[in-house]
């Protein structure tokens, strides 16, 4: 079965042809470990875990190498450690452990290799020296900087010229830069900051810039050219653009990775997630508190809700989306109760995922499998195998899918009033108000079902307690 992927570099879907089918290689940018990972960070973790699973199924588990790094040296880490008055290593260890606990709950497999930036300083220093030696970087005031002017097709990934990037970007216009878009490969360490002997004859200790870390780790574990590089769309520029520049110019190659994949943005209840708006949600909050939608959410529910939208499309993260996902998984838990057998995943689901990870199509097929399994218990094994393949089911019971569940009292009169108000808003085509009321009901633990009356053609709304 052929696999096609949308390549950001070419801006089209392409058949996936690995450099070596016996050693398929993928790199994805991992977390900077200074705080809890937010729900936007969870999206690439889940998306590329699904691709990892598909590659393992297609080429064999022993023939796929997945590298997802940990950035444990960074300005944000230094500031957080200083603010909290704790050792930097203690901060990064604690945060990395929390990240692992959170994503394990989301059904995420461990990557083949999880390198840490601080374990690859020697490779970063060597790459700096290569770039200076080849005329693609220069030393200025204790810094090593990449010369963007030295790379004629810089900007190819983000499809922008240097002039456009200069006009639209906020760049550090430090006086020691030769060009405004030149970026830091290495910088001097201040007192109290982590530091290592600097490359290129620079006296004193320094530390790497953000971009060179991934170039060094990818080359160390996957080679100078590999198959797939992934991450969120916000990393396309400058991070991935700069990775390509460093890697190609340092190694003298035509490319860094053959396929570049990026997942779309995530917003919360129709707005960009930000702490100032009070809608900043961490994975930890979803799993361990009732800070979102007045409910504590199981990791499989979060994963199901995340994969309901195609990875390249923006996603609106709502309490209603999670409530609906949980209701579906309640059905699955009851349907698969006592089903021990499994096998191969459904071929149509695999085919849908092989078309650029078309998860909406795959989930539509899964709903069909659920109906078949209700009529024919022999189909339960295929459903179970398919869900396990996608990381959507791990034998959870209904109780486990609703952690922290409490018996709640529903004011039926109030619910009926809100349902009537929503129907009026829909009749007035006030979709924003209708959605707001729907989400208010979801936060109360009420799930709505809209059906069309065959006789009158009018929409009839019924409701039930979703948990």
GROMACS .gro file of C-alpha atoms in nm:
model
  467
    1UNK     CA    1   0.000   0.000   0.000
    2UNK     CA    2   0.153   0.332  -0.106
    3UNK     CA    3   0.198   0.616   0.142
    4UNK     CA    4   0.158   0.978   0.037
    5UNK     CA    5   0.256   1.280   0.247
    6UNK     CA    6   0.213   1.654   0.201
    7UNK     CA    7   0.562   1.801   0.170
    8UNK     CA    8   0.587   2.162   0.291
    9UNK     CA    9   0.904   2.198   0.085
   10UNK     CA   10   0.729   2.126  -0.247
   11UNK     CA   11   0.382   2.238  -0.129
   12UNK     CA   12   0.212   1.926  -0.265
   13UNK     CA   13   0.132   1.567  -0.174
   14UNK     CA   14   0.402   1.325  -0.283
   15UNK     CA   15   0.445   0.947  -0.275
   16UNK     CA   16   0.671   0.859   0.015
   17UNK     CA   17   0.988   0.690  -0.104
   18UNK     CA   18   1.236   0.631   0.179
   19UNK     CA   19   1.607   0.663   0.113
   20UNK     CA   20   1.649   0.314   0.258
   21UNK     CA   21   1.334   0.104   0.320
   22UNK     CA   22   1.530  -0.095   0.575
   23UNK     CA   23   1.606   0.221   0.775
   24UNK     CA   24   1.325   0.477   0.754
   25UNK     CA   25   1.428   0.785   0.952
   26UNK     CA   26   1.218   1.064   1.106
   27UNK     CA   27   1.308   1.362   1.327
   28UNK     CA   28   1.054   1.574   1.517
   29UNK     CA   29   1.129   1.878   1.732
   30UNK     CA   30   1.054   1.800   2.097
   31UNK     CA   31   0.990   2.013   2.406
   32UNK     CA   32   1.197   2.284   2.570
   33UNK     CA   33   1.175   2.159   2.928
   34UNK     CA   34   1.112   2.458   3.152
   35UNK     CA   35   0.736   2.427   3.219
   36UNK     CA   36   0.436   2.202   3.161
   37UNK     CA   37   0.373   2.136   2.792
   38UNK     CA   38   0.057   2.306   2.667
   39UNK     CA   39  -0.216   2.142   2.460
   40UNK     CA   40  -0.075   2.296   2.141
   41UNK     CA   41   0.249   2.107   2.210
   42UNK     CA   42   0.047   1.786   2.237
   43UNK     CA   43  -0.071   1.809   1.878
   44UNK     CA   44   0.262   1.734   1.702
   45UNK     CA   45   0.342   1.471   1.966
   46UNK     CA   46   0.017   1.286   1.884
   47UNK     CA   47   0.030   1.346   1.507
   48UNK     CA   48   0.384   1.220   1.460
   49UNK     CA   49   0.327   0.931   1.700
   50UNK     CA   50   0.051   0.822   1.461
   51UNK     CA   51   0.288   0.855   1.164
   52UNK     CA   52   0.550   0.656   1.359
   53UNK     CA   53   0.293   0.379   1.413
   54UNK     CA   54   0.200   0.380   1.044
   55UNK     CA   55   0.563   0.366   0.932
   56UNK     CA   56   0.629   0.077   1.172
   57UNK     CA   57   0.327  -0.110   1.036
   58UNK     CA   58   0.431  -0.045   0.674
   59UNK     CA   59   0.806  -0.109   0.695
   60UNK     CA   60   0.841  -0.314   1.014
   61UNK     CA   61   0.910  -0.191   1.367
   62UNK     CA   62   1.280  -0.274   1.342
   63UNK     CA   63   1.319  -0.068   1.025
   64UNK     CA   64   1.202   0.272   1.154
   65UNK     CA   65   1.408   0.517   1.360
   66UNK     CA   66   1.216   0.802   1.520
   67UNK     CA   67   1.413   1.077   1.693
   68UNK     CA   68   1.235   1.336   1.910
   69UNK     CA   69   1.472   1.561   2.100
   70UNK     CA   70   1.464   1.737   2.435
   71UNK     CA   71   1.596   2.094   2.449
   72UNK     CA   72   1.753   2.135   2.793
   73UNK     CA   73   1.965   2.448   2.735
   74UNK     CA   74   1.776   2.765   2.648
   75UNK     CA   75   1.715   3.123   2.764
   76UNK     CA   76   1.368   3.031   2.898
   77UNK     CA   77   1.516   2.751   3.106
   78UNK     CA   78   1.781   2.982   3.253
   79UNK     CA   79   1.520   3.245   3.342
   80UNK     CA   80   1.277   2.998   3.500
   81UNK     CA   81   1.553   2.837   3.710
   82UNK     CA   82   1.671   3.180   3.826
   83UNK     CA   83   1.314   3.292   3.907
   84UNK     CA   84   1.251   2.977   4.112
   85UNK     CA   85   1.599   2.975   4.267
   86UNK     CA   86   1.665   2.614   4.168
   87UNK     CA   87   1.941   2.433   3.981
   88UNK     CA   88   1.896   2.428   3.604
   89UNK     CA   89   1.950   2.052   3.581
   90UNK     CA   90   1.692   1.993   3.855
   91UNK     CA   91   1.440   2.204   3.661
   92UNK     CA   92   1.496   2.026   3.330
   93UNK     CA   93   1.487   1.678   3.488
   94UNK     CA   94   1.162   1.750   3.672
   95UNK     CA   95   0.998   1.903   3.365
   96UNK     CA   96   1.113   1.624   3.130
   97UNK     CA   97   0.971   1.361   3.366
   98UNK     CA   98   0.637   1.543   3.379
   99UNK     CA   99   0.631   1.567   2.998
  100UNK     CA  100   0.687   1.191   2.971
  101UNK     CA  101   0.405   1.115   3.218
  102UNK     CA  102   0.166   1.345   3.034
  103UNK     CA  103   0.226   1.213   2.683
  104UNK     CA  104   0.227   0.850   2.797
  105UNK     CA  105  -0.131   0.911   2.909
  106UNK     CA  106  -0.208   1.028   2.554
  107UNK     CA  107  -0.118   0.683   2.418
  108UNK     CA  108   0.214   0.803   2.275
  109UNK     CA  109   0.489   0.548   2.210
  110UNK     CA  110   0.845   0.632   2.318
  111UNK     CA  111   1.060   0.746   2.024
  112UNK     CA  112   1.346   0.523   1.915
  113UNK     CA  113   1.595   0.783   2.037
  114UNK     CA  114   1.535   1.086   2.262
  115UNK     CA  115   1.855   1.292   2.256
  116UNK     CA  116   1.918   1.582   2.491
  117UNK     CA  117   2.085   1.897   2.363
  118UNK     CA  118   2.340   1.908   2.645
  119UNK     CA  119   2.468   1.563   2.546
  120UNK     CA  120   2.553   1.686   2.193
  121UNK     CA  121   2.759   1.999   2.255
  122UNK     CA  122   3.063   1.848   2.080
  123UNK     CA  123   2.860   1.797   1.760
  124UNK     CA  124   2.732   2.156   1.778
  125UNK     CA  125   3.081   2.297   1.822
  126UNK     CA  126   3.208   2.089   1.528
  127UNK     CA  127   2.923   2.213   1.304
  128UNK     CA  128   3.001   2.574   1.397
  129UNK     CA  129   3.362   2.523   1.296
  130UNK     CA  130   3.263   2.361   0.966
  131UNK     CA  131   3.037   2.651   0.878
  132UNK     CA  132   3.304   2.912   0.956
  133UNK     CA  133   3.563   2.716   0.760
  134UNK     CA  134   3.334   2.702   0.455
  135UNK     CA  135   3.251   3.072   0.468
  136UNK     CA  136   2.889   3.027   0.576
  137UNK     CA  137   2.942   3.163   0.928
  138UNK     CA  138   3.163   3.419   1.102
  139UNK     CA  139   3.283   3.513   1.450
  140UNK     CA  140   3.187   3.847   1.602
  141UNK     CA  141   3.215   3.963   1.966
  142UNK     CA  142   3.222   3.611   2.110
  143UNK     CA  143   2.937   3.491   1.887
  144UNK     CA  144   2.930   3.258   1.589
  145UNK     CA  145   2.667   3.372   1.338
  146UNK     CA  146   2.532   3.216   1.022
  147UNK     CA  147   2.561   3.437   0.714
  148UNK     CA  148   2.223   3.418   0.538
  149UNK     CA  149   2.370   3.596   0.236
  150UNK     CA  150   2.599   3.295   0.180
  151UNK     CA  151   2.301   3.070   0.097
  152UNK     CA  152   2.130   3.176  -0.230
  153UNK     CA  153   1.806   2.978  -0.179
  154UNK     CA  154   1.754   3.057   0.190
  155UNK     CA  155   1.378   3.080   0.251
  156UNK     CA  156   1.274   2.797   0.021
  157UNK     CA  157   1.086   2.605   0.293
  158UNK     CA  158   0.875   2.901   0.404
  159UNK     CA  159   0.849   3.021   0.042
  160UNK     CA  160   0.966   3.374   0.118
  161UNK     CA  161   1.255   3.580  -0.010
  162UNK     CA  162   1.511   3.726   0.228
  163UNK     CA  163   1.375   4.073   0.147
  164UNK     CA  164   1.023   3.966   0.250
  165UNK     CA  165   1.154   3.810   0.571
  166UNK     CA  166   1.354   4.119   0.657
  167UNK     CA  167   1.046   4.335   0.607
  168UNK     CA  168   0.817   4.119   0.818
  169UNK     CA  169   1.038   3.970   1.087
  170UNK     CA  170   1.143   4.102   1.422
  171UNK     CA  171   1.515   4.038   1.413
  172UNK     CA  172   1.794   4.122   1.650
  173UNK     CA  173   1.978   4.412   1.485
  174UNK     CA  174   2.291   4.369   1.693
  175UNK     CA  175   2.574   4.587   1.558
  176UNK     CA  176   2.808   4.289   1.517
  177UNK     CA  177   2.580   4.126   1.258
  178UNK     CA  178   2.686   4.153   0.894
  179UNK     CA  179   2.327   4.107   0.775
  180UNK     CA  180   1.998   4.168   0.960
  181UNK     CA  181   1.874   3.809   0.907
  182UNK     CA  182   2.200   3.646   1.025
  183UNK     CA  183   2.128   3.421   1.323
  184UNK     CA  184   2.324   3.296   1.623
  185UNK     CA  185   2.491   2.956   1.620
  186UNK     CA  186   2.687   3.007   1.942
  187UNK     CA  187   2.689   3.281   2.205
  188UNK     CA  188   2.891   3.365   2.516
  189UNK     CA  189   2.754   3.245   2.849
  190UNK     CA  190   2.685   3.498   3.119
  191UNK     CA  191   2.783   3.439   3.480
  192UNK     CA  192   2.564   3.166   3.632
  193UNK     CA  193   2.454   3.029   3.294
  194UNK     CA  194   2.551   2.686   3.157
  195UNK     CA  195   2.864   2.704   2.945
  196UNK     CA  196   3.111   2.493   2.749
  197UNK     CA  197   3.443   2.576   2.580
  198UNK     CA  198   3.362   2.789   2.277
  199UNK     CA  199   3.446   2.682   1.919
  200UNK     CA  200   3.633   2.872   1.646
  201UNK     CA  201   3.909   3.005   1.871
  202UNK     CA  202   3.671   3.210   2.089
  203UNK     CA  203   3.796   3.255   2.445
  204UNK     CA  204   3.576   3.161   2.737
  205UNK     CA  205   3.266   2.947   2.770
  206UNK     CA  206   2.954   2.974   2.563
  207UNK     CA  207   2.639   2.787   2.471
  208UNK     CA  208   2.458   2.694   2.150
  209UNK     CA  209   2.183   2.883   1.976
  210UNK     CA  210   1.845   2.711   1.951
  211UNK     CA  211   1.852   2.617   1.582
  212UNK     CA  212   2.190   2.444   1.572
  213UNK     CA  213   2.086   2.202   1.845
  214UNK     CA  214   1.842   2.016   1.619
  215UNK     CA  215   2.082   2.015   1.323
  216UNK     CA  216   2.350   1.852   1.536
  217UNK     CA  217   2.122   1.596   1.700
  218UNK     CA  218   1.952   1.497   1.373
  219UNK     CA  219   2.284   1.443   1.196
  220UNK     CA  220   2.423   1.245   1.487
  221UNK     CA  221   2.133   0.998   1.504
  222UNK     CA  222   1.989   0.996   1.151
  223UNK     CA  223   2.271   1.104   0.920
  224UNK     CA  224   2.331   1.417   0.715
  225UNK     CA  225   2.025   1.347   0.494
  226UNK     CA  226   1.720   1.159   0.622
  227UNK     CA  227   1.358   1.097   0.527
  228UNK     CA  228   1.111   1.303   0.733
  229UNK     CA  229   1.136   1.614   0.951
  230UNK     CA  230   0.823   1.719   1.138
  231UNK     CA  231   0.689   1.980   1.376
  232UNK     CA  232   0.427   2.248   1.424
  233UNK     CA  233   0.363   2.498   1.147
  234UNK     CA  234   0.494   2.775   1.374
  235UNK     CA  235   0.841   2.619   1.344
  236UNK     CA  236   0.858   2.651   0.965
  237UNK     CA  237   1.026   2.990   1.005
  238UNK     CA  238   1.270   3.060   1.149
  239UNK     CA  239   1.356   2.730   1.320
  240UNK     CA  240   1.324   2.479   1.038
  241UNK     CA  241   1.445   2.726   0.777
  242UNK     CA  242   1.759   2.780   0.983
  243UNK     CA  243   1.805   2.408   1.045
  244UNK     CA  244   1.810   2.353   0.669
  245UNK     CA  245   2.062   2.634   0.619
  246UNK     CA  246   2.303   2.507   0.884
  247UNK     CA  247   2.277   2.143   0.786
  248UNK     CA  248   2.304   2.184   0.409
  249UNK     CA  249   2.585   2.437   0.421
  250UNK     CA  250   2.774   2.254   0.695
  251UNK     CA  251   2.751   1.909   0.538
  252UNK     CA  252   2.759   2.018   0.174
  253UNK     CA  253   2.430   1.843   0.089
  254UNK     CA  254   2.138   1.942  -0.136
  255UNK     CA  255   1.886   1.879   0.141
  256UNK     CA  256   1.851   1.800   0.510
  257UNK     CA  257   1.531   1.596   0.494
  258UNK     CA  258   1.336   1.484   0.189
  259UNK     CA  259   0.990   1.541   0.336
  260UNK     CA  260   0.890   1.826   0.569
  261UNK     CA  261   0.559   1.782   0.754
  262UNK     CA  262   0.388   2.047   0.965
  263UNK     CA  263   0.070   2.030   1.172
  264UNK     CA  264  -0.172   2.324   1.185
  265UNK     CA  265  -0.238   2.572   1.464
  266UNK     CA  266  -0.457   2.508   1.768
  267UNK     CA  267  -0.695   2.762   1.918
  268UNK     CA  268  -0.916   2.734   2.226
  269UNK     CA  269  -1.290   2.796   2.207
  270UNK     CA  270  -1.241   3.005   1.893
  271UNK     CA  271  -0.952   3.218   2.022
  272UNK     CA  272  -0.575   3.198   2.010
  273UNK     CA  273  -0.443   3.037   2.327
  274UNK     CA  274  -0.266   3.287   2.553
  275UNK     CA  275  -0.214   3.341   2.925
  276UNK     CA  276  -0.349   3.696   2.895
  277UNK     CA  277  -0.686   3.561   2.773
  278UNK     CA  278  -0.696   3.304   3.052
  279UNK     CA  279  -0.736   3.015   2.808
  280UNK     CA  280  -0.382   2.875   2.829
  281UNK     CA  281  -0.424   2.500   2.888
  282UNK     CA  282  -0.151   2.249   2.968
  283UNK     CA  283  -0.171   1.875   2.909
  284UNK     CA  284  -0.133   1.835   3.285
  285UNK     CA  285  -0.441   2.051   3.349
  286UNK     CA  286  -0.654   1.846   3.111
  287UNK     CA  287  -0.545   1.518   3.266
  288UNK     CA  288  -0.527   1.605   3.635
  289UNK     CA  289  -0.761   1.898   3.706
  290UNK     CA  290  -1.108   2.022   3.614
  291UNK     CA  291  -0.982   2.354   3.480
  292UNK     CA  292  -1.126   2.300   3.130
  293UNK     CA  293  -1.491   2.221   3.069
  294UNK     CA  294  -1.539   2.150   3.440
  295UNK     CA  295  -1.409   1.800   3.383
  296UNK     CA  296  -1.097   1.588   3.419
  297UNK     CA  297  -1.014   1.427   3.084
  298UNK     CA  298  -0.865   1.085   3.015
  299UNK     CA  299  -0.565   1.085   2.780
  300UNK     CA  300  -0.734   0.861   2.521
  301UNK     CA  301  -1.022   1.110   2.507
  302UNK     CA  302  -0.774   1.390   2.440
  303UNK     CA  303  -0.608   1.184   2.166
  304UNK     CA  304  -0.941   1.097   2.000
  305UNK     CA  305  -1.048   1.463   2.004
  306UNK     CA  306  -0.714   1.572   1.859
  307UNK     CA  307  -0.721   1.325   1.570
  308UNK     CA  308  -1.074   1.415   1.468
  309UNK     CA  309  -0.932   1.702   1.261
  310UNK     CA  310  -0.683   1.650   0.979
  311UNK     CA  311  -0.334   1.730   1.106
  312UNK     CA  312  -0.270   2.007   0.852
  313UNK     CA  313  -0.590   2.194   0.937
  314UNK     CA  314  -0.632   2.435   1.229
  315UNK     CA  315  -0.818   2.285   1.523
  316UNK     CA  316  -1.056   2.454   1.766
  317UNK     CA  317  -1.016   2.298   2.109
  318UNK     CA  318  -1.352   2.297   2.289
  319UNK     CA  319  -1.511   2.123   2.584
  320UNK     CA  320  -1.782   1.998   2.349
  321UNK     CA  321  -1.520   1.829   2.127
  322UNK     CA  322  -1.386   1.642   2.430
  323UNK     CA  323  -1.733   1.552   2.556
  324UNK     CA  324  -1.826   1.399   2.221
  325UNK     CA  325  -1.498   1.206   2.208
  326UNK     CA  326  -1.558   1.069   2.556
  327UNK     CA  327  -1.912   0.958   2.466
  328UNK     CA  328  -1.774   0.765   2.168
  329UNK     CA  329  -1.510   0.599   2.383
  330UNK     CA  330  -1.778   0.508   2.639
  331UNK     CA  331  -1.950   0.312   2.361
  332UNK     CA  332  -1.622   0.149   2.262
  333UNK     CA  333  -1.542   0.050   2.622
  334UNK     CA  334  -1.879  -0.123   2.659
  335UNK     CA  335  -1.858  -0.281   2.313
  336UNK     CA  336  -1.508  -0.423   2.368
  337UNK     CA  337  -1.559  -0.530   2.730
  338UNK     CA  338  -1.426  -0.886   2.753
  339UNK     CA  339  -1.277  -0.884   2.402
  340UNK     CA  340  -0.929  -1.030   2.443
  341UNK     CA  341  -0.853  -1.112   2.081
  342UNK     CA  342  -0.701  -0.871   1.833
  343UNK     CA  343  -0.521  -0.894   1.500
  344UNK     CA  344  -0.448  -0.670   1.206
  345UNK     CA  345  -0.604  -0.325   1.178
  346UNK     CA  346  -0.879  -0.265   0.925
  347UNK     CA  347  -0.730  -0.229   0.575
  348UNK     CA  348  -0.953   0.066   0.485
  349UNK     CA  349  -0.836   0.257   0.794
  350UNK     CA  350  -0.473   0.188   0.704
  351UNK     CA  351  -0.545   0.309   0.350
  352UNK     CA  352  -0.702   0.631   0.481
  353UNK     CA  353  -0.403   0.700   0.704
  354UNK     CA  354  -0.170   0.623   0.415
  355UNK     CA  355  -0.330   0.918   0.233
  356UNK     CA  356  -0.144   1.192   0.423
  357UNK     CA  357  -0.278   1.076   0.761
  358UNK     CA  358  -0.643   1.131   0.674
  359UNK     CA  359  -0.774   1.076   1.027
  360UNK     CA  360  -1.127   1.213   0.965
  361UNK     CA  361  -1.175   0.947   0.697
  362UNK     CA  362  -1.018   0.681   0.921
  363UNK     CA  363  -1.252   0.769   1.208
  364UNK     CA  364  -1.555   0.761   0.979
  365UNK     CA  365  -1.456   0.404   0.889
  366UNK     CA  366  -1.415   0.325   1.260
  367UNK     CA  367  -1.773   0.437   1.327
  368UNK     CA  368  -1.881   0.191   1.059
  369UNK     CA  369  -1.677  -0.082   1.231
  370UNK     CA  370  -1.851   0.000   1.558
  371UNK     CA  371  -2.192  -0.053   1.396
  372UNK     CA  372  -2.076  -0.383   1.245
  373UNK     CA  373  -1.937  -0.498   1.581
  374UNK     CA  374  -2.271  -0.429   1.749
  375UNK     CA  375  -2.446  -0.656   1.499
  376UNK     CA  376  -2.168  -0.915   1.474
  377UNK     CA  377  -1.953  -0.979   1.783
  378UNK     CA  378  -1.689  -1.144   1.564
  379UNK     CA  379  -1.607  -0.797   1.428
  380UNK     CA  380  -1.502  -0.675   1.773
  381UNK     CA  381  -1.148  -0.807   1.732
  382UNK     CA  382  -1.094  -0.607   1.415
  383UNK     CA  383  -1.228  -0.294   1.582
  384UNK     CA  384  -1.002  -0.346   1.883
  385UNK     CA  385  -0.693  -0.407   1.668
  386UNK     CA  386  -0.766  -0.093   1.465
  387UNK     CA  387  -0.808   0.127   1.771
  388UNK     CA  388  -0.495  -0.013   1.935
  389UNK     CA  389  -0.302   0.047   1.611
  390UNK     CA  390  -0.402   0.415   1.621
  391UNK     CA  391  -0.334   0.446   1.994
  392UNK     CA  392  -0.700   0.522   2.061
  393UNK     CA  393  -0.775   0.236   2.298
  394UNK     CA  394  -0.581   0.058   2.568
  395UNK     CA  395  -0.848  -0.144   2.743
  396UNK     CA  396  -0.988   0.151   2.940
  397UNK     CA  397  -1.316   0.104   3.124
  398UNK     CA  398  -1.594   0.361   3.127
  399UNK     CA  399  -1.483   0.467   3.476
  400UNK     CA  400  -1.122   0.514   3.362
  401UNK     CA  401  -1.237   0.723   3.067
  402UNK     CA  402  -1.403   0.966   3.309
  403UNK     CA  403  -1.147   1.014   3.591
  404UNK     CA  404  -1.266   1.215   3.890
  405UNK     CA  405  -1.627   1.155   3.788
  406UNK     CA  406  -1.883   1.281   4.033
  407UNK     CA  407  -2.256   1.231   4.036
  408UNK     CA  408  -2.405   1.555   3.910
  409UNK     CA  409  -2.752   1.693   3.936
  410UNK     CA  410  -2.895   1.836   3.617
  411UNK     CA  411  -3.154   2.115   3.633
  412UNK     CA  412  -3.377   1.986   3.353
  413UNK     CA  413  -3.572   2.311   3.339
  414UNK     CA  414  -3.258   2.516   3.287
  415UNK     CA  415  -3.134   2.273   3.022
  416UNK     CA  416  -3.463   2.299   2.834
  417UNK     CA  417  -3.442   2.679   2.847
  418UNK     CA  418  -3.088   2.674   2.706
  419UNK     CA  419  -3.186   2.425   2.434
  420UNK     CA  420  -3.476   2.653   2.332
  421UNK     CA  421  -3.243   2.958   2.334
  422UNK     CA  422  -2.997   2.770   2.113
  423UNK     CA  423  -3.269   2.675   1.866
  424UNK     CA  424  -3.378   3.040   1.849
  425UNK     CA  425  -3.016   3.150   1.791
  426UNK     CA  426  -2.985   2.896   1.511
  427UNK     CA  427  -3.310   3.022   1.361
  428UNK     CA  428  -3.171   3.376   1.374
  429UNK     CA  429  -2.848   3.247   1.217
  430UNK     CA  430  -2.656   3.367   1.522
  431UNK     CA  431  -2.411   3.078   1.503
  432UNK     CA  432  -2.169   3.222   1.759
  433UNK     CA  433  -2.443   3.238   2.025
  434UNK     CA  434  -2.565   2.889   1.934
  435UNK     CA  435  -2.213   2.752   1.974
  436UNK     CA  436  -2.170   2.937   2.304
  437UNK     CA  437  -2.487   2.780   2.444
  438UNK     CA  438  -2.384   2.436   2.318
  439UNK     CA  439  -2.049   2.469   2.498
  440UNK     CA  440  -2.222   2.591   2.816
  441UNK     CA  441  -2.438   2.280   2.811
  442UNK     CA  442  -2.133   2.060   2.745
  443UNK     CA  443  -1.961   2.210   3.050
  444UNK     CA  444  -2.269   2.110   3.254
  445UNK     CA  445  -2.230   1.750   3.134
  446UNK     CA  446  -2.511   1.768   2.879
  447UNK     CA  447  -2.474   1.635   2.526
  448UNK     CA  448  -2.705   1.751   2.247
  449UNK     CA  449  -2.834   1.557   1.947
  450UNK     CA  450  -2.983   1.740   1.650
  451UNK     CA  451  -3.211   1.545   1.415
  452UNK     CA  452  -3.441   1.650   1.131
  453UNK     CA  453  -3.813   1.576   1.166
  454UNK     CA  454  -3.902   1.380   0.850
  455UNK     CA  455  -4.256   1.517   0.843
  456UNK     CA  456  -4.186   1.888   0.896
  457UNK     CA  457  -3.819   1.917   0.803
  458UNK     CA  458  -3.757   2.109   1.128
  459UNK     CA  459  -3.453   2.049   1.349
  460UNK     CA  460  -3.540   1.871   1.673
  461UNK     CA  461  -3.289   1.879   1.958
  462UNK     CA  462  -3.277   1.618   2.233
  463UNK     CA  463  -3.032   1.598   2.518
  464UNK     CA  464  -2.878   1.347   2.754
  465UNK     CA  465  -2.629   1.342   3.040
  466UNK     CA  466  -2.292   1.273   2.880
  467UNK     CA  467  -2.116   1.147   3.189
   0.00000   0.00000   0.00000
